[in-house]
PDB file of C-alpha atoms in Angstrom:
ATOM      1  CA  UNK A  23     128.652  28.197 178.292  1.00 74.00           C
ATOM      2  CA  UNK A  24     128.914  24.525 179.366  1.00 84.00           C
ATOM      3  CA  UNK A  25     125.934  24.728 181.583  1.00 91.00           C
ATOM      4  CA  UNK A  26     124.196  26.059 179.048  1.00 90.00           C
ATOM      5  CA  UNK A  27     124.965  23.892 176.313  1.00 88.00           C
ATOM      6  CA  UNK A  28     124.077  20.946 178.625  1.00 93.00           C
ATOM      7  CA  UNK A  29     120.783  22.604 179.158  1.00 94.00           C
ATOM      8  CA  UNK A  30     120.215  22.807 175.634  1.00 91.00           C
ATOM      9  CA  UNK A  31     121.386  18.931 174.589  1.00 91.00           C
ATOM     10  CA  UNK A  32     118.608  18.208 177.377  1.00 94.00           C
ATOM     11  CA  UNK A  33     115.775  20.225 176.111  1.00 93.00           C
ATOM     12  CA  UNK A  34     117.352  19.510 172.332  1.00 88.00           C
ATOM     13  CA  UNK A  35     116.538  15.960 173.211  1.00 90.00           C
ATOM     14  CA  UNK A  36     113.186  16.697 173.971  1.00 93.00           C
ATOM     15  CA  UNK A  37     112.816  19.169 170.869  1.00 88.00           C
ATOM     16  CA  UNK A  38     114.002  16.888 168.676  1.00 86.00           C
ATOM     17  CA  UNK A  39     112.193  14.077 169.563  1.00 92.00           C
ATOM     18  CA  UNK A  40     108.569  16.462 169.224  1.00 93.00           C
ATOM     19  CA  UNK A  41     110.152  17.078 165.866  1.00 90.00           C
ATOM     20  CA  UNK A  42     111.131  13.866 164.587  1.00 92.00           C
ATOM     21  CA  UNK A  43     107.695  11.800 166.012  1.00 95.00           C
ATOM     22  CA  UNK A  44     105.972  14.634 163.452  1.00 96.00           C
ATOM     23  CA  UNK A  45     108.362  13.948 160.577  1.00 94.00           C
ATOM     24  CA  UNK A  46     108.074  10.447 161.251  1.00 96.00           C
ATOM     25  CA  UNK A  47     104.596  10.792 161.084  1.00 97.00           C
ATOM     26  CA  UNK A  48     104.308  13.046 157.724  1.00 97.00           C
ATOM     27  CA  UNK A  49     106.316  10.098 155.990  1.00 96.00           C
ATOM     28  CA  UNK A  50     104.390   7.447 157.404  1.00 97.00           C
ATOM     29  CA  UNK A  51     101.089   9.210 156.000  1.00 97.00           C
ATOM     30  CA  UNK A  52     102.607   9.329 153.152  1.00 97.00           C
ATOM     31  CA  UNK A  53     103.737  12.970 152.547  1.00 97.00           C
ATOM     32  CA  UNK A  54     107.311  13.527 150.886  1.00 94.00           C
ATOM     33  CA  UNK A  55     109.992  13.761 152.765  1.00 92.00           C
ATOM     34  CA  UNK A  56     110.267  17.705 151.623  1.00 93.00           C
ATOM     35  CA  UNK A  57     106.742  18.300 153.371  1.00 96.00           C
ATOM     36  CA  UNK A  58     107.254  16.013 156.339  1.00 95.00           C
ATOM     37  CA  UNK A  59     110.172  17.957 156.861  1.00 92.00           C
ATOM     38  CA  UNK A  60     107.765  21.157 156.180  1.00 93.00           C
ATOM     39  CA  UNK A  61     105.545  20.249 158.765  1.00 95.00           C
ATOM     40  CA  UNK A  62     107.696  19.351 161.421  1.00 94.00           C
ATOM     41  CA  UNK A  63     109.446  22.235 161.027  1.00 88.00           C
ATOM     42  CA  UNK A  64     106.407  24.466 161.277  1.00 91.00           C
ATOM     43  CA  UNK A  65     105.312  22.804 164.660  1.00 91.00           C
ATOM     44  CA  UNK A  66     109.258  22.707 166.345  1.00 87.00           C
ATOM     45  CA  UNK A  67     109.527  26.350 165.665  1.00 87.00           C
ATOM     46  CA  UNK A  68     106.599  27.411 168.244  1.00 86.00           C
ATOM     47  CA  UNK A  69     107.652  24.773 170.556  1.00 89.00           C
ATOM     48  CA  UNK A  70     111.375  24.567 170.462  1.00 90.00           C
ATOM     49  CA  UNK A  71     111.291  28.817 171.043  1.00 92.00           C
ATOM     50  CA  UNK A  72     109.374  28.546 173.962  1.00 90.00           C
ATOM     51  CA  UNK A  73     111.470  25.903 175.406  1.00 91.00           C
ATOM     52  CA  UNK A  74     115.157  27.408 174.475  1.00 92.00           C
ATOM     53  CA  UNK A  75     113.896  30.730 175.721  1.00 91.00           C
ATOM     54  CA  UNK A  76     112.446  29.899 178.783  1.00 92.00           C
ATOM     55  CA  UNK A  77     114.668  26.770 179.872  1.00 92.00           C
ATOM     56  CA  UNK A  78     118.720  27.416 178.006  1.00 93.00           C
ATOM     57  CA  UNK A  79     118.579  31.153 177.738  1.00 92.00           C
ATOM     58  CA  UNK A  80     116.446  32.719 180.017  1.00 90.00           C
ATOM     59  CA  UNK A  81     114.860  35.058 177.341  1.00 90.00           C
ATOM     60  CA  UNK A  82     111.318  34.625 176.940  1.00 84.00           C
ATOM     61  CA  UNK A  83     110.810  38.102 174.798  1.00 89.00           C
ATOM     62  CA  UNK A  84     108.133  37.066 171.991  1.00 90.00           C
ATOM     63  CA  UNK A  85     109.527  39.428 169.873  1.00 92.00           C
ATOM     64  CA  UNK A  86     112.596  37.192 168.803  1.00 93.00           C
ATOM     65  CA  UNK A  87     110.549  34.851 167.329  1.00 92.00           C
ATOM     66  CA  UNK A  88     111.307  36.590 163.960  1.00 94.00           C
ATOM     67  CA  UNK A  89     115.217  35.712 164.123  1.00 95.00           C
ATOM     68  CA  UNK A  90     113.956  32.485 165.341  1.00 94.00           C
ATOM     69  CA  UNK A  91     111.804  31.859 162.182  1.00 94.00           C
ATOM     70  CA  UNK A  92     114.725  33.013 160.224  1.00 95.00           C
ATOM     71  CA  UNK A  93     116.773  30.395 161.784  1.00 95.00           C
ATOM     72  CA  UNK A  94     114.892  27.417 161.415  1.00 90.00           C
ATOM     73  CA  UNK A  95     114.118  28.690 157.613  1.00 92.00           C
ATOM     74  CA  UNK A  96     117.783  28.075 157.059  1.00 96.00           C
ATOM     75  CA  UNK A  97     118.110  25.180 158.806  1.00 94.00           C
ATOM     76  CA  UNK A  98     114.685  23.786 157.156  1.00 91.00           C
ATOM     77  CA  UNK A  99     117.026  24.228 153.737  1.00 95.00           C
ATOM     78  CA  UNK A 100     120.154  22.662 155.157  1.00 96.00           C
ATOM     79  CA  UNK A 101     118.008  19.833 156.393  1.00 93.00           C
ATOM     80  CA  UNK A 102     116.301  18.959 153.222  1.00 93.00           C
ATOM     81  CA  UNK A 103     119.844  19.181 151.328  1.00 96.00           C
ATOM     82  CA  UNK A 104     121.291  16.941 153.722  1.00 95.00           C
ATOM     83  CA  UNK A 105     118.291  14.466 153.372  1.00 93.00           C
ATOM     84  CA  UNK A 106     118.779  14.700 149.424  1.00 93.00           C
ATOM     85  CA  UNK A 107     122.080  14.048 149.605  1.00 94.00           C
ATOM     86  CA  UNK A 108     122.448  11.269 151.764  1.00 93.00           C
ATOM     87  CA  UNK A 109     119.384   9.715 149.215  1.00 87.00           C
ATOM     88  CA  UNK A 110     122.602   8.647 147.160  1.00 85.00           C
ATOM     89  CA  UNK A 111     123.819   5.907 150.300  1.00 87.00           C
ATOM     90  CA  UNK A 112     120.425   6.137 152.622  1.00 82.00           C
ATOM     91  CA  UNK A 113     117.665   5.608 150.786  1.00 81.00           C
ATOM     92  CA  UNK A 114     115.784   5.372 154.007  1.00 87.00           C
ATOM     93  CA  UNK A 115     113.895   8.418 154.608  1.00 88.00           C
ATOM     94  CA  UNK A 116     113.448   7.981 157.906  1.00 89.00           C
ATOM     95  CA  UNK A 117     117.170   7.156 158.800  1.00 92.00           C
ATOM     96  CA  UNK A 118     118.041   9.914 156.924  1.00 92.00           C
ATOM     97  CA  UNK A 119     115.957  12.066 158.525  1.00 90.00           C
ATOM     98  CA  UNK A 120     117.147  11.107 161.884  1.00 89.00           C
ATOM     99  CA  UNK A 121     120.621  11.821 160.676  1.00 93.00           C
ATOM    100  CA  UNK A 122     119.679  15.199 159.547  1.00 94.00           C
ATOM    101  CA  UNK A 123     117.627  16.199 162.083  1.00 87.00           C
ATOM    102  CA  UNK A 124     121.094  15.616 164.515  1.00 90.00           C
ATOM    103  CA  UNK A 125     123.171  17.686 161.983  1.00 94.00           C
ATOM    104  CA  UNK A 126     120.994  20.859 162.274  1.00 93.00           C
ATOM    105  CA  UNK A 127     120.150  20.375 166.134  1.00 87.00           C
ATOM    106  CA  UNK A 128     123.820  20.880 166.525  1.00 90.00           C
ATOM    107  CA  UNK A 129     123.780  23.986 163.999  1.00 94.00           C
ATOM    108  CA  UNK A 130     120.891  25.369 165.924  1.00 91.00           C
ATOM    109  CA  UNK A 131     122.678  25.327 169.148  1.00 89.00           C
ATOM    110  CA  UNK A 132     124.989  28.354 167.778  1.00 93.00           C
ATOM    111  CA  UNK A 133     122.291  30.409 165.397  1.00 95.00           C
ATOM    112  CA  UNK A 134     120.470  30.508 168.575  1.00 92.00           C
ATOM    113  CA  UNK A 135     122.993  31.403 171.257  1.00 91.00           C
ATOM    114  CA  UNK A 136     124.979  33.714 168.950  1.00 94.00           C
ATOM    115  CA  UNK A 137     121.797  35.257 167.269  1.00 95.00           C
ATOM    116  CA  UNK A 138     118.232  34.659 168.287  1.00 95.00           C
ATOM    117  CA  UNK A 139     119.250  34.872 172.082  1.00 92.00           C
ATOM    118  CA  UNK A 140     121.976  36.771 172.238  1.00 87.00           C
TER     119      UNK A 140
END
């Protein structure tokens, strides 16, 4: 599991970097942070399953891209509470967002190991 959580902090890195430069760029057009997070959300999913599958664990099958969808729907829900709540002592969306975004990459990890990929 080491190796494989290693793998995943790697191509996490590069996941949540795709899905942060989007967010970053939904707020900076303007868009609320609920619909920056939205969109980002909507673009990491196809890219972040490809990448997990293929690269942390080895299980390209398209057809789990329904428990992944479930997935990131929860975490798109945890991520805009966290943003909310950390509105009270960050008002910076962005900073928030980064912080968020960290939170749930973490969460991820396990909802995909333990039941997208399992």
């Amino acid at each position: 599991m080491r190796k494989q959580f290693q793998r995943f902090v790697i191509v996490g890195i590069i996941n949540t970097l795709f899905y942060y430069l989007v967010y970053a760029l939904g707020i900076y057009l303007g868009l609320y942070f609920t619909f920056a997070t939205l969109l980002a959300t909507l673009f990491g999913i196809f890219f972040s399953f490809k990448n997990f599958g293929k690269f942390v664990f080895y299980r390209e099958e398209n057809r789990r891209i329904y428990k992944f969808l479930l997935s990131y729907i929860f975490l798109y829900f945890i991520n805009v509470g966290l943003i909310a709540l950390m509105q009270n002592s960050i008002t910076n969306y962005y900073l928030s967002g980064f912080v968020a975004v960290i939170i749930c990459a973490l969460l991820s990890f396990f909802l995909n190991k333990f039941y997208v990929f399992r």
